[in-house]
CSV table of N, CA and C in Angstrom, one decimal:
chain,number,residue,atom,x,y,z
S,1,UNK,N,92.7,97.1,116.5
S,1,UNK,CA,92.7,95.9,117.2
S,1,UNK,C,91.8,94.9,116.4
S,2,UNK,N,90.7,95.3,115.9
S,2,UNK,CA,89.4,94.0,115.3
S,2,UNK,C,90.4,93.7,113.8
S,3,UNK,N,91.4,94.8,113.1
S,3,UNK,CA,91.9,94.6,111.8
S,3,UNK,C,93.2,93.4,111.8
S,4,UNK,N,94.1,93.5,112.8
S,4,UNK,CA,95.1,92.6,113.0
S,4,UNK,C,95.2,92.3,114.5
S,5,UNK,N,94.2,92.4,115.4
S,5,UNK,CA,94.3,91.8,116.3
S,5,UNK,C,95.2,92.2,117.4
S,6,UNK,N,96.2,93.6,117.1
S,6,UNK,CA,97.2,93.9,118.2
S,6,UNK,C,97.5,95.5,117.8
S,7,UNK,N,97.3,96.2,118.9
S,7,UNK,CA,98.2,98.2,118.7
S,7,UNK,C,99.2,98.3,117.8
S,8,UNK,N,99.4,98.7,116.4
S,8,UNK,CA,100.2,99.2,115.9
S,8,UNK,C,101.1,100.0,115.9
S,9,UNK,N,102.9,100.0,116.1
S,9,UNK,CA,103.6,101.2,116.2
S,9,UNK,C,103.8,102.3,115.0
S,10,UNK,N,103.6,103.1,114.9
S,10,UNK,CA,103.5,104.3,114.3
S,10,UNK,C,104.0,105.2,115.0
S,11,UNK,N,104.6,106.4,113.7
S,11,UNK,CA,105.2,107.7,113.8
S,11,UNK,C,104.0,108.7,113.0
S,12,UNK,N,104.3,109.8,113.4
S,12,UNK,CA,103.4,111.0,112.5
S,12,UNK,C,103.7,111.1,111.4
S,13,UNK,N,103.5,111.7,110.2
S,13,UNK,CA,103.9,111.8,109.0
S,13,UNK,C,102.7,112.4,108.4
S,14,UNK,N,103.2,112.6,107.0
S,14,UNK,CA,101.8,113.1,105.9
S,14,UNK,C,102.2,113.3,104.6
S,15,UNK,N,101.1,113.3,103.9
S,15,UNK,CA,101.0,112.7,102.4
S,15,UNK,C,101.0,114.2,101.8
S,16,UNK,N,101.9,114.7,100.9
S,16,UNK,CA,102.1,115.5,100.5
S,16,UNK,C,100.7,115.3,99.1
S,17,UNK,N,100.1,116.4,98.3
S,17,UNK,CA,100.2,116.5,96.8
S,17,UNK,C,98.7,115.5,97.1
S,18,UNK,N,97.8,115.5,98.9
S,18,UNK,CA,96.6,115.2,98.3
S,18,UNK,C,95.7,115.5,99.3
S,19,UNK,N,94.3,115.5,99.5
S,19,UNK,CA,93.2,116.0,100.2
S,19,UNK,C,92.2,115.1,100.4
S,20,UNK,N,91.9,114.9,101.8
S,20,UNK,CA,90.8,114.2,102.8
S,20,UNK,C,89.6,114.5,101.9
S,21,UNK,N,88.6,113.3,101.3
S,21,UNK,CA,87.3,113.8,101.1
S,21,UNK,C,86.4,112.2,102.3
S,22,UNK,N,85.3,112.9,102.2
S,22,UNK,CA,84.5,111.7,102.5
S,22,UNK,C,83.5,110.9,101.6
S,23,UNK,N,83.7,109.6,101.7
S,23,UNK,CA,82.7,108.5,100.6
S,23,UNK,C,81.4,107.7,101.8
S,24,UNK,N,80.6,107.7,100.9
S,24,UNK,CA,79.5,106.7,101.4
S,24,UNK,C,80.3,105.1,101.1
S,25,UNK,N,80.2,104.7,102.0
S,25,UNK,CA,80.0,103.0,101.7
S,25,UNK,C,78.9,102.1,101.7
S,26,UNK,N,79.1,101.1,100.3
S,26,UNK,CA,77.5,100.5,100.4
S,26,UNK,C,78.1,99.5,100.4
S,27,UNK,N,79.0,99.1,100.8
S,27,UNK,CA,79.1,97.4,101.9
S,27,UNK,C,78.4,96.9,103.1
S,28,UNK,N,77.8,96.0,103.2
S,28,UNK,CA,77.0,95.8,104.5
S,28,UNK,C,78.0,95.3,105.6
S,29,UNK,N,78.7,94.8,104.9
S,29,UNK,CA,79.7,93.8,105.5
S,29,UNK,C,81.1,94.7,106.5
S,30,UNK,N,81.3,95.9,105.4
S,30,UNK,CA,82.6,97.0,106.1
S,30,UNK,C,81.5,97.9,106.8
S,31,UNK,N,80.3,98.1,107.0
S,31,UNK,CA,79.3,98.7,107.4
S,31,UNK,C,79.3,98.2,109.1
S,32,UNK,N,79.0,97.2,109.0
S,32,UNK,CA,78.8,96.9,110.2
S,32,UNK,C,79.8,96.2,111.2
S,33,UNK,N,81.3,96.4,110.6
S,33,UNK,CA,82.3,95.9,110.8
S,33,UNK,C,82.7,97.6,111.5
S,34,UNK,N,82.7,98.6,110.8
S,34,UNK,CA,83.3,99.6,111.5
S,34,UNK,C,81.9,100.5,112.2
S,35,UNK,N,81.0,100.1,111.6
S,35,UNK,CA,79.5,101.1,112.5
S,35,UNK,C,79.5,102.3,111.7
S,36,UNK,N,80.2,102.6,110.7
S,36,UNK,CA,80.1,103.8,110.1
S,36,UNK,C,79.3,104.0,108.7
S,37,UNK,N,78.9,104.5,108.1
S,37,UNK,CA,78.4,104.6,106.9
S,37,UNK,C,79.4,105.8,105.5
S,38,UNK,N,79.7,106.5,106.3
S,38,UNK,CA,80.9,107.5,105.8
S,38,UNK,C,82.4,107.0,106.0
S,39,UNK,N,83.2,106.8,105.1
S,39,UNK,CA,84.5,106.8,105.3
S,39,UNK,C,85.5,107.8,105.1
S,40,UNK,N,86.7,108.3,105.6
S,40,UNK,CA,87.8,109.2,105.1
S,40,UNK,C,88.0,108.2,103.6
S,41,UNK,N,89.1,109.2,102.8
S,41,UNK,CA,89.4,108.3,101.4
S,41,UNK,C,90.0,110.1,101.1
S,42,UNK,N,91.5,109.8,100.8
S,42,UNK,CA,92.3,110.6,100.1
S,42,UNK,C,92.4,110.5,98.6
S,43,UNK,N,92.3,112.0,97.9
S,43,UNK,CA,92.6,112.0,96.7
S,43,UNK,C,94.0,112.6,96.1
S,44,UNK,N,94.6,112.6,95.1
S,44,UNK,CA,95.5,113.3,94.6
S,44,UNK,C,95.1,114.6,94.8
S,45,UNK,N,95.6,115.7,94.5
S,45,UNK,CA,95.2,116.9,94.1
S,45,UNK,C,96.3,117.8,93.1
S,46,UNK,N,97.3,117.4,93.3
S,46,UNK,CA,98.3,117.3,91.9
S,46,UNK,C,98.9,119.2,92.9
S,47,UNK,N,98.6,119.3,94.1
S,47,UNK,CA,99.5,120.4,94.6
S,47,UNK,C,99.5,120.3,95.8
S,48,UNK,N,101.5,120.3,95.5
S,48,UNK,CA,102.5,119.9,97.0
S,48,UNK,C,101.9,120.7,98.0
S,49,UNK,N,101.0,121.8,97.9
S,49,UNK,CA,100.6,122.5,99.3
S,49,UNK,C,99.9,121.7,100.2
S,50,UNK,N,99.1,121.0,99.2
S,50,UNK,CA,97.6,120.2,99.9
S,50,UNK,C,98.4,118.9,100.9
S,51,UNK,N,98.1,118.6,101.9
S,51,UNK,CA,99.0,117.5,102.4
S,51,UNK,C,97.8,117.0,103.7
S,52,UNK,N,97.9,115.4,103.8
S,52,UNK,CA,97.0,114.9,104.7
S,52,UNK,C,98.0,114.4,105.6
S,53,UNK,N,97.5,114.7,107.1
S,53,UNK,CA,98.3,114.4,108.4
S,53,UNK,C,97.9,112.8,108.5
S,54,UNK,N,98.8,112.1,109.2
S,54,UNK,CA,98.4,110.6,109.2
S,54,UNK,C,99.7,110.4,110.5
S,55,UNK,N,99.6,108.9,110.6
S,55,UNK,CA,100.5,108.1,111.0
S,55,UNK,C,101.2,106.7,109.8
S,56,UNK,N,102.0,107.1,110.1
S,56,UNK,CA,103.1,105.9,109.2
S,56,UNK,C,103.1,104.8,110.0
S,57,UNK,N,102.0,103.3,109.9
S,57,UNK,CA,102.2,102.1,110.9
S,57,UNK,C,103.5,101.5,110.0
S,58,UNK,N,104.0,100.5,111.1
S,58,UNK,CA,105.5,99.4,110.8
S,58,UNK,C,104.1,98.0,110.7
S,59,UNK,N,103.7,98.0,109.6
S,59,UNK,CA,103.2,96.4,109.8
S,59,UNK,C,104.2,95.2,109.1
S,60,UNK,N,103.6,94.0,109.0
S,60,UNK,CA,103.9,92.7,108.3
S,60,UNK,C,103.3,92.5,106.8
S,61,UNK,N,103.9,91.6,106.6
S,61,UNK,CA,102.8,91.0,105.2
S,61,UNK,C,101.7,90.5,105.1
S,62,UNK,N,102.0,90.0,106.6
S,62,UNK,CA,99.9,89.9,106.6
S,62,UNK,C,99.0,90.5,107.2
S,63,UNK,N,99.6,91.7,107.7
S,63,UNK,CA,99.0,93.0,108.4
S,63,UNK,C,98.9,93.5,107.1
S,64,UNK,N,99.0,93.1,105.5
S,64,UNK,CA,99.0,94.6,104.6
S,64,UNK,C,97.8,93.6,103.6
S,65,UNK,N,97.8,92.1,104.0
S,65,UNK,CA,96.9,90.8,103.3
S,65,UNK,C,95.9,91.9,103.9
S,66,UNK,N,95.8,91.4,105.4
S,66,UNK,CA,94.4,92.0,106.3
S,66,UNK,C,93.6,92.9,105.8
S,67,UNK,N,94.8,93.6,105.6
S,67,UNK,CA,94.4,95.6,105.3
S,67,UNK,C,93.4,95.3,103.6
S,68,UNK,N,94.0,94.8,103.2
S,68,UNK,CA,93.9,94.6,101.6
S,68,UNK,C,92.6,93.9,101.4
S,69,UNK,N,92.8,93.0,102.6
S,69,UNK,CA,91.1,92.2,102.1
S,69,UNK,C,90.0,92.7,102.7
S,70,UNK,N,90.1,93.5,103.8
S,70,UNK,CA,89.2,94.7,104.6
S,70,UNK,C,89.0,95.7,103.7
S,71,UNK,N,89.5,96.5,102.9
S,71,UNK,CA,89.1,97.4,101.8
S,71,UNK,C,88.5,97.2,101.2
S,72,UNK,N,87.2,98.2,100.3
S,72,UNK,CA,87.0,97.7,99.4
S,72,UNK,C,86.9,98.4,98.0
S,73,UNK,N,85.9,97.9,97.3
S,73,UNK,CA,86.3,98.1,95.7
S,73,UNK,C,86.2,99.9,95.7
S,74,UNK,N,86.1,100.8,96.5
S,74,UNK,CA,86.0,102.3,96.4
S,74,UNK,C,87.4,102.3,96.0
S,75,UNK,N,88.3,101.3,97.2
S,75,UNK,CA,89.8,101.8,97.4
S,75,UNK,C,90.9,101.0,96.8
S,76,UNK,N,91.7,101.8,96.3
S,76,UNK,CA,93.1,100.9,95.6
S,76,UNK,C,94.4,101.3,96.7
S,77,UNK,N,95.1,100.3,96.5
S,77,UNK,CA,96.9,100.6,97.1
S,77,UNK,C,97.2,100.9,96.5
S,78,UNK,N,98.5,102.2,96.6
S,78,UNK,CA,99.3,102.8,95.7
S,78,UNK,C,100.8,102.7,96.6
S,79,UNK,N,102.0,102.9,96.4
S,79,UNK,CA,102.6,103.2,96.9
S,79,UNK,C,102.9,104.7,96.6
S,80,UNK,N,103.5,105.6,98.0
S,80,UNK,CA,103.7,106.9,97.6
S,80,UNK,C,104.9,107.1,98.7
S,81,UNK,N,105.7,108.5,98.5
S,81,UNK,CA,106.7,109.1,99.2
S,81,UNK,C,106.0,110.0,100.1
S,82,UNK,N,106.1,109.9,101.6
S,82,UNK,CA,105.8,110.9,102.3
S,82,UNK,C,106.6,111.9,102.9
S,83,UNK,N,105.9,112.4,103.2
S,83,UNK,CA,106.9,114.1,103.6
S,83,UNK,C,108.2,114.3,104.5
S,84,UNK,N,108.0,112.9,105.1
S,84,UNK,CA,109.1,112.2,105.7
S,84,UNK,C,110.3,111.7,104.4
S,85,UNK,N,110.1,111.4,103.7
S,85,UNK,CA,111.1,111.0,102.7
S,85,UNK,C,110.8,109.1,102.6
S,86,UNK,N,110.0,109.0,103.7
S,86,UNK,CA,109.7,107.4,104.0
S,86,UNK,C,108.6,107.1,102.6
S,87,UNK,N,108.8,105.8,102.1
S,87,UNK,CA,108.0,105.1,101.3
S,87,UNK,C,106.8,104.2,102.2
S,88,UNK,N,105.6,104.3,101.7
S,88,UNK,CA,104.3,104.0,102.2
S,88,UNK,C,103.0,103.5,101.8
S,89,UNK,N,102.6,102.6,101.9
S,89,UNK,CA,101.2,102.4,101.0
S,89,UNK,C,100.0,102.8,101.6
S,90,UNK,N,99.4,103.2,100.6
S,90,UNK,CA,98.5,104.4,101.0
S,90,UNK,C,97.2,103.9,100.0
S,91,UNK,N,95.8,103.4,100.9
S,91,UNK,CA,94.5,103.6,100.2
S,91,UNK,C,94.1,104.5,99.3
S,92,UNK,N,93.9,105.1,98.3
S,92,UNK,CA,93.3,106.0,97.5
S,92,UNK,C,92.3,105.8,96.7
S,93,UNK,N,91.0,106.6,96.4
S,93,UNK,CA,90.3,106.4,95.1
S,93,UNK,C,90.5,105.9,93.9
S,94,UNK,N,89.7,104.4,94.3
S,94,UNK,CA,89.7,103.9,93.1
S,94,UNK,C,89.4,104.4,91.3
């Protein structure tokens, strides 16, 4: 809700070929925007076993601006294929 302002529709899905770690963030700014000091942040791991459970949102082009200017320099967009066969952009280690 605080990121675009409205409930996102989403399905289940998951990211084949990578694994959940946790990062410190030293943003003050994404700090006290989410209350957290730890964030999730997915890496490759280069084996189809490893796979992270998620939800696949339907946003806009400026639901993906939003998303884009709320991240930060830890995280890059990539596009990836999920396990669904569906195409997806997906935060990863910068």
């Amino acid at each position: 809700m605080a990121s675009f302002g409205r409930l996102l529709a989403g399905s289940p899905d998951a990211l084949p070929g990578y694994a959940s770690v946790t990062i410190e963030i030293t943003d003050p700014d994404v700090v006290a925007a989410s209350g957290k000091k730890f964030h999730p942040m997915v890496v490759e791991t280069g084996h189809l076993e490893d796979e992270v459970a998620g939800t696949l949102f339907l946003i806009t082009e400026a639901d993906l601006v939003a998303a884009d200017a709320y991240e930060v320099s830890d995280y890059k967009r990539i596009e990836v294929v999920l396990k669904s066969g569906k195409n997806a952009w997906v935060y990863v280690k910068a």
